[in-house]
Amino acid sequence: MRKKKIAAFMLSAMMGLSLFGCGGSDSSDKSATTAAQTEAAQTVAEPDEPVDDEEIDDTEEVAEDDGEAADKFTMSVNRSTGALTVKRPNYSGAAADDGIWTIFVYLCGTDLESENGMGSGDLEEMVNGSSNENIRYVVQTGGTAEWQSSIVDPGSICRYVITNGDIEQVDTQPLTSMGDPDTLTDFLNWGIENYSSEHMALDMWNHGGGSITGVCFDEVNESDSILLKELDSVLSQVVPQMDRKFDFIGFDACLMSTIETANILANYADYMIASEQTEPGLGWDYTVIGEYVCENGGVDTVSLGQVICDGFYESCKRTEEEDDSTLVVMDLSKVDEILEAFNTFANSMYEAGADSSAMSNMVRGIQNAEFFGSNNKSEGYTNMVDLVGLAEACDGYAEGIEELKSAVSDSMAYIKLGARHANACGISTYYPLSVGGSEELSTFSSLAISPYYVSFIDRLNYAGANSGDWEGYSDDEWYDESGEWCWSEESSESDDYWSYTDGQEATGESQYITFAEAPHLDEDGNYTFTLDDNGKEYGMAVSAIVYQLDEEENALIELGQTLAIEGDWESGTFTDNFDGSWLSLPDGQNLAIYIADEEDDFVVYTSPIMLNGEETNLRIRHYFESDEVVIEGAWDGVDESGASGRGVTPLKDGDVIIPLYTAYQLEGDEEFRYHGQEYTFAGDSNLIYGTMAGADYFYAFSIDDMFCDYLTTDPVTFNVDENGEVSFYEDE
C-alpha cells in the first residue's frame, strides 16, 4: 500500500468514521498396479475397499548407463539438443522373507504435540493397531517442548518399538535437533541395523512446508527443519547400506507431494505417500494401518498405501475436513517419464516466453492455477502449484502438455482427492506466486527438474528488475562450458546469483500498470478504469481494497479485499460492482477479509485475528447461491520458518476473538497493527454478511503486475446510506 498517497488523500478528506459493522439480517516390492487397479484407485471423495493382494510385476529401474549401474543420482540436460539424461542408483540386495512390515516413524512433535497432544495420540493409535508381530513401528521422538504422554521424555531423544499391542522404550539419546539431518541419519542407521525386515518404510511425521522449506520443524531448536537436499544426503548414506530401497517413504505432514520431493525419493524408495494439500492435525490413522497389516500379513505396498489414503480420508471426515484433503501413492519408478515430459514442456514454455505477450498470458494463467497451502497477504505464501495445472495454464503457448498429464496420471498408483481438489493431479511444483528472495530462489534452482523451468522464472525476475526488458536476459548461468545443465547430489550454491532479486519488493506503485483511462467516476457514478496496451500486458489480477477512517486514532483502517469487480483483459476496462456487503462479527465489527480461494460456487476468506491471545487467521466460506456463511475455524497459515499450519481448528464456546487490521497513520507515514474489540464466541455465533452500516468509506483498486508488485490507486469515497444504497463520489 502506498502510504504517502493515502495519507495525503485522507488528510484532505478527513471525515470522522469509526469501525461500524454490517447491517441487515443477519516388494521391497517395486510393484505397479494393473490397469484395472489404477482405474479403480483414482477416486474422488468416496472411500474404497483395500486393493486385494496379488502378484505384482517388477518395474525396471531407469538407472543404467552402458549396462553398468550408476553409483549416485545425476540428471543432465544438453543445451544443444534439449535431451534429458537421468542416472539413478541401482540396489539389488535381498530382503528377509519374514512378511513383517517395519515402519520407521520420525516423530518430530513440535507444537502439534505440545499444544494438542497429536503425537501422543498417534503413538496410542500405533499400539491399538499392532495386535501381532506382522507390523512393527520403530519410533523416534523429539522436537517439542512438552509431551502429553508420560512415557516420553521431552529432554531426550527417545526410541520405541511398538508391536504385539505393546510399546517398549529401547533406546535413549541426548537431545538433538530433529531438524538436523545427522539426527535422522543416526536414527535410520540404528533402526535398520536392529529392526530390518522384509518390508521397510519411512514416515516423516510433523509439519511440512513443501519443496523449499522441507519437513520436521523442531520446536525447541528455532524451527530447524530437514530440507529436501538434506533428506537426499541422509538417504544417500543410509540406503546403500541397506542395498535395497524402502518400500515407501511417506509424509504425515503438509504439502510434501511435490515433483521435487518425488525426484529425490525415486532413488531411495519404490513409492511415495504424500499430500499436495495441508493435512488436518489428526493425520494418518495408524490403528487402521496396523489392523490391516496384522490381519493380512505381508501385504504389498500399493494395497497398504490405499489403506493409508482411505484411512486418512475417513480421519478427515471426523473433523469435517475431507473435502479439502489429498493423499496419493506415487509409483516412483515412473518419475523419470514425468521428468522427460516436463523438460519437453518447459523447453517450449521457455521459448514461448521470449514474447512478452505470451509470457504475460502464461503467468496470468499460472497465477490462477490450483495452489496448495496459502498464497495471500494474511496467511503467507507456500508457492506450491499443481503440476498439471501449471502446464494447462500455458495451453496454446507450450507443447507437450498432454504427454505430461499422461505421465503424471500413470505414476499415480492410488489417489484420494477431496471434492474441493477433484481436478488436482496428485503432485505440485514450486512456482513463486510471491518472490521470497535469493535464499528461496537458490533452494528452488538447486532442486529444479529442468533448466528451462529455472530460466522461465529467472527471466521473469530479470525483466521485473530491469524495467520489463526481456531481450537482455541470458540463461548462460545454468549451463557449464560444455553446454550441460546438471542436477547432482551436491548442493548448488547460487545465492550470489539470485541476489539481484533481494532488492525487489512490493511497492504498491508498480511502474508496469499504466492506463488509457485513469480510474475515475463515469457518468453513471461507477468507479472505473481502462488499461493501455502495456497495462493489459503486464497486469495479472484486479481486486479492490476497502478502508474506514478511525478518527480517534487518526488512522486509515484496511478492511480488506473484494473481487466485486466487472471487467476483462481483452478490453482492459474494469468497473466496480460493489454493493456495500461485508462480513462482520455478530457484535457489528467489520472483519478484515482477504481472498484465500475462489470457485464457481463459493469464496474462502481469511481474516487475521487474535484467538485466545494467539495470532492466527479465521477461515470463512461464503456460498454464493444460498448466501450462507460458514466459519470453518482458525488456521495459522505459514510461519516465519516456512512451516505450514496443519489443519483448521474449529472454534469452541468461550473462545475470545479480537479482529486484527493493517492500519496507516495519516501523519507520520507509519503502518501498524490495529486491534478491534474482544468478542466471545458462542456455538451459535454466525457471521453477518450484509450491508455495511451507513457511513462514508473508501475504495481503491489494487492491480497486480506479473512481477509480484502491484498498483494501489488513489482511494475514492463511497457512501452507504440508511437504505443500504451505495454511491461513489469525488471529494471537492
XYZ file of C-alpha atoms in Angstrom:
732
model
C 0.000 0.000 0.000
C 1.377 3.397 -0.915
C 1.049 5.044 2.479
C 2.052 8.588 1.490
C -0.524 8.618 -1.282
C -3.300 7.538 1.070
C -2.200 9.830 3.860
C -2.191 12.830 1.544
C -5.606 11.933 0.184
C -7.138 11.338 3.588
C -5.761 14.480 5.200
C -7.619 16.437 2.543
C -10.787 14.406 3.084
C -10.802 13.970 6.939
C -14.200 12.506 7.670
C -14.994 11.156 11.118
C -15.634 7.415 10.930
C -15.463 4.618 13.439
C -15.446 0.873 12.887
C -19.107 0.384 12.027
C -20.465 -3.113 11.460
C -22.722 -4.578 8.815
C -26.442 -4.072 8.886
C -29.201 -6.362 7.646
C -30.045 -9.878 8.665
C -28.199 -11.292 9.790
C 8.325 -55.831 -2.570
C 10.647 -54.355 -1.092
C 8.135 -54.756 -3.924
C 8.688 -52.477 -6.884
C 5.008 -53.041 -7.554
C 2.909 -51.497 -10.272
C -0.839 -51.707 -10.216
C -2.634 -53.361 -13.063
C -4.659 -51.183 -15.403
C -7.810 -52.225 -13.587
C -6.320 -51.318 -10.209
C -5.148 -47.940 -11.447
C -8.559 -47.069 -12.824
C -10.244 -48.141 -9.609
C -7.668 -46.357 -7.492
C -8.150 -42.900 -8.975
C -11.087 -41.969 -6.782
C -12.532 -38.697 -5.606
C -14.222 -38.188 -2.242
C -15.663 -41.680 -1.640
C -13.546 -44.279 0.199
C -12.812 -47.661 -1.389
C -12.112 -51.154 -0.154
C -8.422 -52.089 0.084
C -6.820 -53.497 -3.037
C -6.556 -57.265 -2.784
C -3.120 -58.779 -2.553
C -1.919 -60.153 -5.870
C 1.264 -60.854 -7.690
C 2.941 -57.584 -8.655
C 5.346 -57.312 -11.591
C 8.754 -55.819 -11.003
C 9.421 -52.482 -12.673
C 12.796 -51.920 -14.287
C 14.933 -49.192 -12.774
C 15.918 -46.268 -15.006
C 19.453 -46.070 -13.654
C 21.832 -47.603 -16.125
C 24.462 -46.260 -18.463
C 26.041 -48.640 -20.995
C 24.822 -51.568 -18.913
C 26.569 -50.532 -15.700
C 24.794 -49.382 -12.566
C 25.270 -45.771 -11.549
C 26.574 -45.217 -8.034
C 24.708 -41.979 -7.495
C 21.876 -39.921 -8.878
C 22.632 -37.425 -11.638
C 20.379 -35.642 -14.092
C 21.535 -33.517 -17.003
C 20.150 -31.664 -19.997
C 22.125 -30.976 -23.151
C 21.671 -27.361 -24.171
C 22.010 -28.057 -27.899
C 19.589 -30.958 -28.151
C 17.378 -30.420 -25.087
C 17.832 -34.120 -24.298
C 17.377 -35.206 -20.678
C 19.585 -37.916 -19.183
C 18.851 -39.475 -15.800
C 21.100 -41.896 -13.880
C 19.913 -43.427 -10.639
C 21.463 -45.825 -8.135
C 20.627 -49.484 -8.586
C 20.228 -51.596 -5.465
C 19.906 -55.369 -5.621
C 20.076 -56.573 -2.038
C 17.743 -59.320 -0.893
C 15.159 -58.781 1.843
C 14.379 -61.168 4.671
C 11.469 -63.484 3.890
C 9.549 -62.811 7.096
C 6.495 -60.880 5.863
C 6.974 -58.214 8.559
C 6.357 -54.524 7.895
C 8.722 -52.244 9.806
C 7.688 -48.594 9.605
C 10.289 -46.154 10.911
C 8.431 -43.125 12.268
C 10.444 -39.930 12.676
C 8.045 -38.296 15.116
C 9.017 -34.640 15.491
C 6.330 -33.498 17.908
C 6.638 -29.683 17.720
C 3.507 -27.625 18.613
C 1.273 -30.393 17.273
C 2.266 -32.320 20.398
C 2.973 -29.584 22.948
C -0.332 -27.830 22.292
C -2.635 -30.638 21.164
C -1.055 -33.985 22.026
C -1.304 -35.246 18.456
C 1.968 -37.157 18.558
C 0.925 -38.932 21.755
C -2.407 -39.717 20.138
C -0.697 -41.345 17.176
C 1.539 -43.406 19.465
C -1.637 -44.699 21.086
C -3.096 -45.467 17.649
C 0.028 -47.455 16.771
C -0.295 -49.519 19.932
C -4.003 -50.128 19.349
C -3.435 -51.306 15.784
C -0.420 -53.561 16.320
C -2.060 -56.711 17.645
C 0.626 -59.084 16.351
C 4.172 -59.118 15.006
C 3.164 -58.563 11.354
C 3.721 -54.834 11.903
C 6.417 -53.088 13.867
C 6.585 -49.344 14.378
C 10.078 -48.149 15.246
C 9.638 -44.609 16.522
C 11.983 -41.784 17.423
C 10.536 -38.849 19.376
C 11.832 -35.306 19.829
C 11.373 -31.787 18.580
C 8.815 -30.500 21.072
C 8.829 -28.583 24.328
C 6.378 -30.930 26.034
C 4.924 -34.406 25.533
C 1.370 -35.137 26.671
C 2.289 -38.813 27.089
C 4.007 -39.517 30.397
C 6.221 -42.194 28.870
C 8.038 -39.747 26.580
C 10.841 -37.557 27.930
C 10.963 -34.152 26.181
C 14.564 -33.711 27.331
C 15.890 -36.689 25.365
C 15.681 -38.400 22.023
C 13.597 -41.471 22.828
C 13.270 -44.596 20.685
C 10.421 -47.068 20.908
C 9.339 -50.316 19.319
C 5.601 -50.878 19.032
C 4.403 -54.380 18.184
C 2.087 -57.064 19.608
C -0.046 -54.352 21.209
C 2.811 -53.060 23.352
C 5.187 -50.097 23.340
C 8.711 -50.508 24.693
C 11.368 -47.843 25.019
C 14.507 -49.475 23.666
C 16.982 -46.600 23.442
C 17.636 -43.075 24.676
C 19.968 -40.498 23.158
C 20.947 -36.952 24.137
C 18.504 -34.360 22.855
C 19.466 -33.041 19.423
C 17.554 -31.148 16.787
C 15.109 -33.279 14.805
C 15.735 -30.799 12.002
C 19.388 -31.840 11.875
C 19.968 -34.411 9.116
C 22.555 -36.166 11.302
C 19.791 -36.926 13.816
C 17.734 -38.632 11.117
C 20.773 -40.475 9.762
C 21.648 -41.834 13.199
C 18.070 -42.991 13.790
C 17.788 -44.807 10.478
C 21.199 -46.467 10.708
C 20.386 -47.666 14.220
C 16.879 -48.766 13.271
C 17.863 -50.660 10.142
C 20.720 -52.395 11.915
C 18.421 -53.633 14.669
C 14.997 -53.987 13.057
C 15.444 -54.883 9.420
C 12.559 -56.851 7.893
C 11.099 -57.859 4.552
C 9.135 -54.639 4.170
C 10.545 -51.337 5.412
C 9.151 -47.829 5.179
C 9.951 -44.362 6.486
C 7.261 -42.000 7.789
C 8.236 -38.353 8.348
C 5.762 -37.002 10.947
C 5.334 -33.274 11.584
C 4.689 -30.030 9.755
C 5.657 -29.743 6.120
C 6.390 -26.673 4.054
C 6.682 -28.094 0.540
C 9.748 -28.171 -1.678
C 11.510 -25.115 -0.302
C 11.325 -25.399 3.491
C 11.086 -29.171 3.832
C 9.674 -31.137 6.763
C 10.071 -31.803 10.501
C 10.416 -28.392 12.135
C 11.942 -28.685 15.608
C 10.038 -26.519 18.091
C 12.908 -26.254 20.574
C 15.619 -25.582 18.001
C 14.414 -22.450 16.227
C 12.119 -24.450 13.899
C 15.118 -26.124 12.282
C 13.799 -28.394 9.503
C 15.074 -31.124 7.216
C 15.355 -29.652 3.733
C 14.963 -31.834 0.661
C 18.672 -31.643 -0.113
C 19.389 -32.734 3.463
C 16.931 -35.600 3.156
C 18.712 -36.601 -0.059
C 22.037 -36.584 1.787
C 20.653 -38.720 4.619
C 19.131 -41.321 2.319
C 22.217 -41.449 0.105
C 24.149 -42.640 3.181
C 21.513 -44.973 4.615
C 20.057 -46.783 1.606
C 23.373 -48.076 0.157
C 23.952 -49.806 3.489
C 20.554 -51.482 3.085
C 21.368 -52.259 -0.569
C 17.662 -52.023 -1.318
C 15.084 -49.311 -1.389
C 12.430 -48.548 1.165
C 9.062 -49.937 0.142
C 7.714 -46.429 0.617
C 8.695 -43.111 2.095
C 5.723 -41.159 3.360
C 4.945 -37.812 4.914
C 2.327 -37.454 7.618
C 2.832 -33.750 7.046
C 1.552 -30.966 4.826
C 2.390 -30.125 1.224
C 5.109 -32.720 0.565
C 3.653 -34.355 -2.561
C 5.823 -32.365 -4.956
C 7.758 -33.344 -8.049
C 10.911 -32.042 -6.412
C 10.358 -34.436 -3.481
C 9.478 -37.352 -5.765
C 12.557 -36.804 -7.910
C 14.806 -37.258 -4.881
C 12.871 -40.139 -3.326
C 12.892 -42.094 -6.608
C 16.487 -43.001 -5.755
C 15.601 -44.483 -2.391
C 12.037 -45.830 -2.370
C 9.583 -47.655 -4.587
C 6.653 -45.433 -3.639
C 5.945 -42.041 -2.086
C 2.843 -41.411 0.031
C 2.199 -37.696 0.478
C -0.313 -34.874 0.250
C -0.390 -31.890 -2.108
C -2.585 -30.014 0.353
C -2.198 -29.257 4.035
C -3.100 -32.121 6.375
C -5.537 -31.922 9.282
C -3.884 -32.372 12.642
C -5.188 -35.922 13.132
C -3.267 -37.051 10.040
C -2.872 -40.739 9.210
C -4.900 -43.332 11.093
C -2.252 -45.678 12.499
C -4.798 -48.013 14.066
C -6.331 -48.725 10.659
C -2.862 -49.187 9.118
C -1.774 -51.623 11.802
C -5.002 -53.618 11.807
C -4.815 -54.133 8.050
C -1.247 -55.426 8.147
C -1.909 -57.591 11.208
C -4.953 -59.182 9.579
C -3.405 -59.690 6.143
C 0.255 -60.408 6.733
C 2.938 -59.294 4.264
C 0.747 -57.076 2.122
C 2.092 -55.284 -0.940
C 2.870 -51.581 -0.886
C 0.033 -50.398 -3.100
C -2.571 -52.240 -1.024
C -1.174 -50.765 2.180
C -0.906 -47.353 0.551
C -4.576 -47.473 -0.356
C -5.450 -48.279 3.251
C -3.323 -45.324 4.417
C -5.081 -42.966 1.997
C -8.585 -44.210 2.754
C -7.923 -44.195 6.488
C -6.650 -40.632 6.239
C -9.779 -39.608 4.346
C -12.017 -41.166 6.992
C -9.991 -39.388 9.681
C -10.593 -36.113 7.859
C -14.336 -36.857 7.788
C -14.404 -36.961 11.569
C -13.413 -33.299 11.639
C -15.438 -32.426 8.504
C -12.262 -31.659 6.551
C -12.499 -34.419 3.956
C -13.438 -32.110 1.069
C -10.099 -30.335 1.336
C -7.981 -33.476 1.719
C -5.492 -35.040 -0.704
C -3.256 -38.091 -0.364
C -1.594 -40.176 -3.072
C 0.505 -43.277 -3.544
C 3.006 -42.428 -6.259
C 4.942 -45.080 -8.177
C 8.441 -43.641 -8.118
C 9.613 -45.882 -10.949
C 7.512 -43.623 -13.206
C 9.148 -40.358 -12.122
C 11.661 -40.269 -14.977
C 8.833 -40.321 -17.507
C 7.424 -37.224 -15.792
C 10.840 -35.562 -15.836
C 11.224 -36.167 -19.560
C 7.723 -34.882 -20.338
C 8.139 -31.844 -18.103
C 11.507 -30.967 -19.631
C 9.971 -31.024 -23.114
C 7.061 -28.883 -21.929
C 9.339 -26.453 -20.055
C 11.561 -26.051 -23.111
C 8.645 -24.866 -25.237
C 7.287 -22.829 -22.302
C 10.606 -21.013 -22.022
C 10.858 -20.424 -25.774
C 7.300 -19.064 -25.911
C 8.105 -16.731 -23.020
C 10.575 -14.813 -25.175
C 7.487 -12.948 -26.353
C 6.325 -10.704 -23.523
C 2.659 -11.022 -24.506
C 2.824 -14.829 -24.399
C 4.723 -14.645 -21.115
C 2.008 -12.403 -19.702
C -0.779 -14.810 -20.605
C 1.099 -17.815 -19.260
C 1.920 -16.108 -15.962
C -1.681 -14.917 -15.590
C -2.859 -18.474 -16.151
C -0.379 -19.931 -13.662
C -1.428 -17.438 -11.016
C -4.984 -18.725 -11.421
C -3.996 -22.405 -11.348
C -4.812 -24.587 -8.356
C -2.426 -23.940 -5.482
C -1.982 -25.563 -2.095
C -1.472 -24.210 1.384
C -1.814 -20.446 1.358
C -0.946 -17.671 -1.015
C -2.243 -14.396 0.358
C -1.225 -11.417 2.464
C -2.801 -12.632 5.699
C -1.662 -16.265 5.783
C 1.624 -16.115 3.862
C 2.864 -17.908 0.765
C 3.679 -21.578 0.231
C 4.189 -21.144 -3.542
C 3.133 -24.715 -4.370
C 1.076 -25.077 -7.576
C -0.497 -28.200 -9.097
C 1.966 -29.546 -11.667
C -0.600 -30.311 -14.363
C -2.496 -27.115 -13.527
C 0.666 -25.128 -14.196
C 1.121 -26.845 -17.557
C -2.510 -26.387 -18.576
C -2.216 -22.669 -17.787
C 0.271 -22.495 -20.680
C -2.007 -24.234 -23.182
C -1.784 -22.526 -26.554
C 1.806 -21.454 -25.955
C 3.683 -24.559 -24.805
C 3.816 -28.088 -26.177
C 3.880 -31.490 -24.512
C 1.068 -30.808 -22.048
C -0.904 -33.964 -22.835
C 2.228 -36.090 -22.572
C 2.961 -34.584 -19.168
C -0.592 -35.193 -17.979
C -0.387 -38.797 -19.119
C 2.959 -39.367 -17.391
C 1.669 -37.922 -14.113
C -1.521 -39.967 -14.295
C 0.447 -43.156 -14.962
C 2.520 -42.557 -11.826
C -0.499 -42.436 -9.528
C -0.807 -45.964 -8.121
C -3.608 -44.642 -5.919
C -5.033 -41.170 -5.498
C -7.554 -39.914 -2.970
C -8.888 -36.413 -3.507
C -11.485 -34.463 -1.585
C -14.251 -32.745 -3.520
C -12.532 -29.347 -3.500
C -9.460 -30.814 -5.215
C -11.185 -33.133 -7.650
C -9.145 -31.732 -10.546
C -5.735 -31.917 -8.844
C -3.173 -34.240 -10.423
C -1.609 -35.505 -7.178
C 1.722 -33.651 -7.222
C 2.651 -29.986 -7.157
C 5.705 -27.942 -8.044
C 7.280 -24.740 -6.801
C 6.261 -21.521 -8.531
C 6.958 -18.115 -6.932
C 3.497 -16.552 -6.664
C 5.312 -14.233 -4.291
C 9.073 -13.836 -4.675
C 10.726 -14.978 -1.452
C 14.203 -13.587 -2.070
C 17.530 -15.072 -3.085
C 17.652 -17.837 -0.464
C 14.309 -19.267 -1.566
C 15.158 -18.991 -5.258
C 18.566 -20.547 -4.663
C 16.929 -23.516 -2.954
C 14.488 -23.802 -5.848
C 17.194 -23.757 -8.505
C 19.140 -26.473 -6.677
C 16.036 -28.701 -6.712
C 14.568 -27.811 -10.104
C 13.896 -30.635 -12.552
C 14.549 -28.671 -15.753
C 16.895 -25.800 -16.685
C 14.166 -24.396 -18.926
C 11.806 -24.019 -15.990
C 14.535 -22.288 -13.958
C 15.200 -19.987 -16.909
C 11.490 -19.201 -17.306
C 11.324 -17.996 -13.700
C 14.748 -16.346 -13.859
C 13.849 -14.359 -16.984
C 10.615 -13.203 -15.367
C 12.536 -11.935 -12.338
C 15.201 -10.398 -14.557
C 12.623 -8.452 -16.531
C 10.992 -7.247 -13.337
C 14.344 -5.932 -12.125
C 15.175 -4.333 -15.482
C 12.148 -2.268 -16.472
C 10.462 -5.111 -18.323
C 13.451 -5.909 -20.532
C 13.176 -9.474 -21.910
C 15.763 -9.249 -24.660
C 18.703 -8.603 -22.333
C 18.236 -11.891 -20.498
C 20.709 -14.764 -20.859
C 20.342 -18.291 -19.462
C 24.108 -18.949 -19.506
C 24.162 -19.249 -15.708
C 22.539 -22.672 -15.814
C 24.955 -24.411 -18.206
C 28.618 -25.356 -17.941
C 31.228 -24.740 -20.624
C 30.240 -27.918 -22.452
C 26.624 -26.818 -22.636
C 25.316 -29.173 -19.940
C 22.935 -28.436 -17.082
C 23.426 -30.899 -14.247
C 21.495 -31.846 -11.130
C 23.543 -33.850 -8.671
C 23.640 -34.887 -5.044
C 25.920 -31.965 -4.267
C 24.174 -28.745 -3.286
C 24.208 -25.871 -5.712
C 25.413 -22.577 -4.282
C 23.668 -19.889 -6.277
C 22.695 -17.374 -3.581
C 25.013 -14.804 -5.098
C 23.436 -15.168 -8.500
C 19.901 -14.688 -7.204
C 20.888 -11.731 -5.019
C 19.606 -9.393 -7.714
C 16.093 -10.270 -6.508
C 16.711 -9.137 -2.934
C 16.136 -5.514 -3.852
C 12.769 -6.310 -5.399
C 9.815 -5.721 -3.115
C 6.156 -4.922 -3.461
C 5.808 -1.148 -3.503
C 2.151 -0.582 -4.310
C 3.351 1.748 -7.068
C 4.059 -0.661 -9.936
C 5.513 1.145 -12.937
C 4.050 -1.509 -15.233
C 0.376 -0.717 -14.571
C -0.484 2.129 -16.950
C -3.810 3.442 -18.178
C -5.595 4.525 -21.296
C -8.185 5.993 -18.907
C -7.108 6.509 -15.308
C -9.522 5.496 -12.525
C -12.469 7.884 -12.471
C -16.195 8.104 -11.870
C -18.133 7.640 -15.095
C -21.397 9.370 -15.945
C -23.351 6.644 -14.148
C -21.372 7.086 -10.946
C -19.333 3.909 -11.378
C -15.680 3.798 -10.431
C -13.791 2.531 -13.485
C -10.523 2.494 -15.431
C -9.111 1.215 -18.708
C -5.587 -0.135 -19.046
C -3.472 0.728 -22.056
C -1.621 -1.946 -24.041
C 1.265 -2.047 -21.564
C -1.120 -2.256 -18.627
C -3.022 -5.125 -20.243
C 0.197 -6.972 -20.968
C 1.736 -6.615 -17.545
C -1.436 -6.697 -15.421
C -2.324 -10.016 -13.796
C -5.282 -9.513 -11.459
C -7.628 -6.777 -10.289
C -9.245 -6.524 -6.878
C -10.341 -3.645 -4.656
C -9.397 -2.622 -1.124
C -11.927 -1.066 1.248
C -10.983 1.233 4.147
C -12.519 3.084 7.058
C -11.204 6.067 8.936
C -10.821 5.855 12.687
C -10.941 9.451 13.826
C -9.690 8.779 17.353
C -6.578 7.001 16.074
C -6.261 9.400 13.136
C -5.664 6.290 11.048
C -6.955 4.580 7.966
C -8.089 1.031 8.729
C -7.853 -1.556 5.961
C -10.961 -3.748 5.861
C -9.529 -5.994 3.204
C -10.205 -7.207 -0.277
C -13.200 -7.641 -2.561
C -13.478 -9.154 -6.021
C -16.809 -7.418 -6.702
C -15.487 -6.025 -9.988
C -16.589 -6.425 -13.603
C -14.139 -6.356 -16.486
C -11.946 -8.309 -18.870
C -8.365 -8.279 -20.058
C -9.206 -8.032 -23.733
C -10.720 -4.570 -23.371
C -8.698 -3.686 -20.283
C -11.744 -1.985 -18.761
C -12.688 -2.756 -15.160
C -15.559 -1.277 -13.144
C -16.626 -1.615 -9.528
C -19.584 -3.884 -8.858
C -19.582 -3.254 -5.133
C -22.942 -3.310 -3.332
C -21.673 -2.473 0.148
C -21.893 -6.024 1.513
C -19.233 -7.104 4.007
C -18.540 -9.716 6.666
C -18.795 -8.731 10.305
C -18.869 -10.369 13.707
C -22.270 -10.574 15.417
C -21.300 -7.574 17.561
C -21.036 -5.462 14.396
C -17.256 -5.272 13.964
C -16.289 -5.449 10.324
C -13.601 -8.071 9.743
C -10.510 -7.541 7.628
C -11.021 -10.150 4.899
C -8.731 -11.386 2.135
C -9.389 -13.885 -0.620
C -7.895 -17.314 0.146
C -9.676 -19.230 -2.627
C -12.481 -18.664 -5.095
C -14.507 -21.239 -7.002
C -17.670 -21.045 -9.089
C -19.983 -21.589 -6.120
C -18.082 -20.221 -3.142
C -15.291 -17.978 -1.941
C -12.996 -18.645 1.018
C -11.905 -15.622 3.030
C -9.181 -15.424 5.608
C -9.283 -12.832 8.360
C -6.403 -12.051 10.756
C -7.440 -12.320 14.409
C -6.168 -12.883 17.905
C -7.691 -16.120 19.232
C -7.334 -16.564 22.983
C -4.269 -14.349 22.892
C -2.545 -16.015 19.928
C -2.329 -14.521 16.454
C -3.949 -16.661 13.757
C -6.459 -16.425 10.905
C -10.175 -17.063 10.764
C -11.179 -19.203 7.773
C -14.620 -18.311 6.386
C -16.512 -19.894 3.483
C -19.264 -17.926 1.693
C -21.591 -19.868 -0.612
C -22.917 -17.657 -3.407
C -26.251 -19.316 -4.172
C -27.527 -19.592 -0.608
C -25.537 -16.636 0.791
C -24.630 -18.986 3.650
C -21.538 -18.033 5.629
C -19.671 -20.804 7.453
C -16.877 -20.312 9.981
C -14.553 -23.209 9.248
C -12.230 -22.421 12.131
C -8.790 -20.948 12.765
C -5.694 -21.662 10.698
C -2.195 -20.389 11.447
C -1.030 -20.161 7.830
C 2.705 -20.188 7.133
C 5.054 -19.221 9.952
C 8.399 -17.441 9.640
C 10.250 -20.741 9.254
C 8.075 -21.770 6.303
C 6.115 -24.442 8.191
C 2.504 -24.634 7.135
C -0.185 -24.872 9.782
C -1.651 -28.361 9.931
C -5.397 -28.204 9.513
C -8.145 -25.846 10.610
C -9.033 -25.752 14.313
C -12.782 -25.461 14.961
C -13.884 -22.679 17.277
C -15.466 -23.576 20.603
C -17.689 -21.852 23.114
C -15.823 -19.228 25.107
C -13.087 -18.573 22.540
C -12.096 -14.912 22.625
C -11.649 -13.269 19.221
C -10.025 -9.892 18.621
C -10.091 -8.753 14.971
C -6.788 -7.506 13.564
C -6.274 -4.940 10.812
C -3.489 -3.309 8.867
C -3.689 0.406 9.555
C -1.945 3.548 8.311
C -1.294 6.655 10.368
C -2.367 9.737 8.458
C 0.505 11.664 9.969
C 3.977 10.213 10.134
C 3.539 7.694 7.317
C 3.515 4.738 9.727
C 1.949 1.332 9.124
C 0.818 -0.545 12.232
C -1.366 -3.381 13.525
C -4.785 -2.208 14.698
C -6.730 -4.281 17.261
C -10.508 -4.421 17.381
C -12.669 -5.228 20.380
C -12.935 -8.565 22.172
C -15.740 -10.849 21.075
C -16.558 -14.114 22.869
C -17.589 -16.889 20.535
C -20.678 -18.971 21.260
C -21.552 -22.135 19.400
C -24.497 -20.497 17.677
C -22.493 -17.435 16.629
C -22.956 -16.574 12.971
C -21.018 -14.041 10.984
C -23.130 -11.439 9.277
C -22.840 -10.957 5.543
C -24.848 -7.856 4.922
C -24.823 -4.222 4.038
C -22.279 -2.125 5.863
C -23.577 0.398 8.392
C -24.451 3.782 6.973
C -21.291 5.893 6.696
C -18.593 7.077 4.319
C -15.919 4.554 3.371
C -13.024 4.464 0.931
C -12.326 2.248 -2.048
C -9.186 1.756 -4.134
C -8.352 -0.598 -6.972
C -5.387 -2.913 -6.450
C -3.870 -4.161 -9.702
C -1.218 -6.897 -9.587
C 1.550 -6.966 -12.169
C 3.405 -10.017 -13.434
C 6.485 -9.240 -11.341
C 4.804 -9.654 -7.915
C 4.316 -5.915 -7.448
C 1.016 -4.052 -7.606
C -0.508 -0.596 -8.007
C -2.956 0.805 -5.486
C -4.984 3.634 -6.980
C -5.966 6.786 -5.126
C -8.919 5.990 -2.844
C -12.327 7.278 -3.804
C -15.102 7.872 -1.270
C -18.314 5.893 -1.260
C -21.296 6.302 0.973
C -23.669 3.698 2.312
C -26.951 5.412 3.138
C -29.606 4.388 5.656
C -31.343 2.298 2.994
C -28.188 0.391 2.169
C -27.641 2.144 -1.162
C -24.032 2.632 -2.263
C -22.885 5.712 -4.136
C -19.392 6.813 -5.107
C -18.465 10.464 -5.196
C -15.415 12.642 -5.656
C -14.274 14.897 -2.833
C -14.225 18.571 -3.542
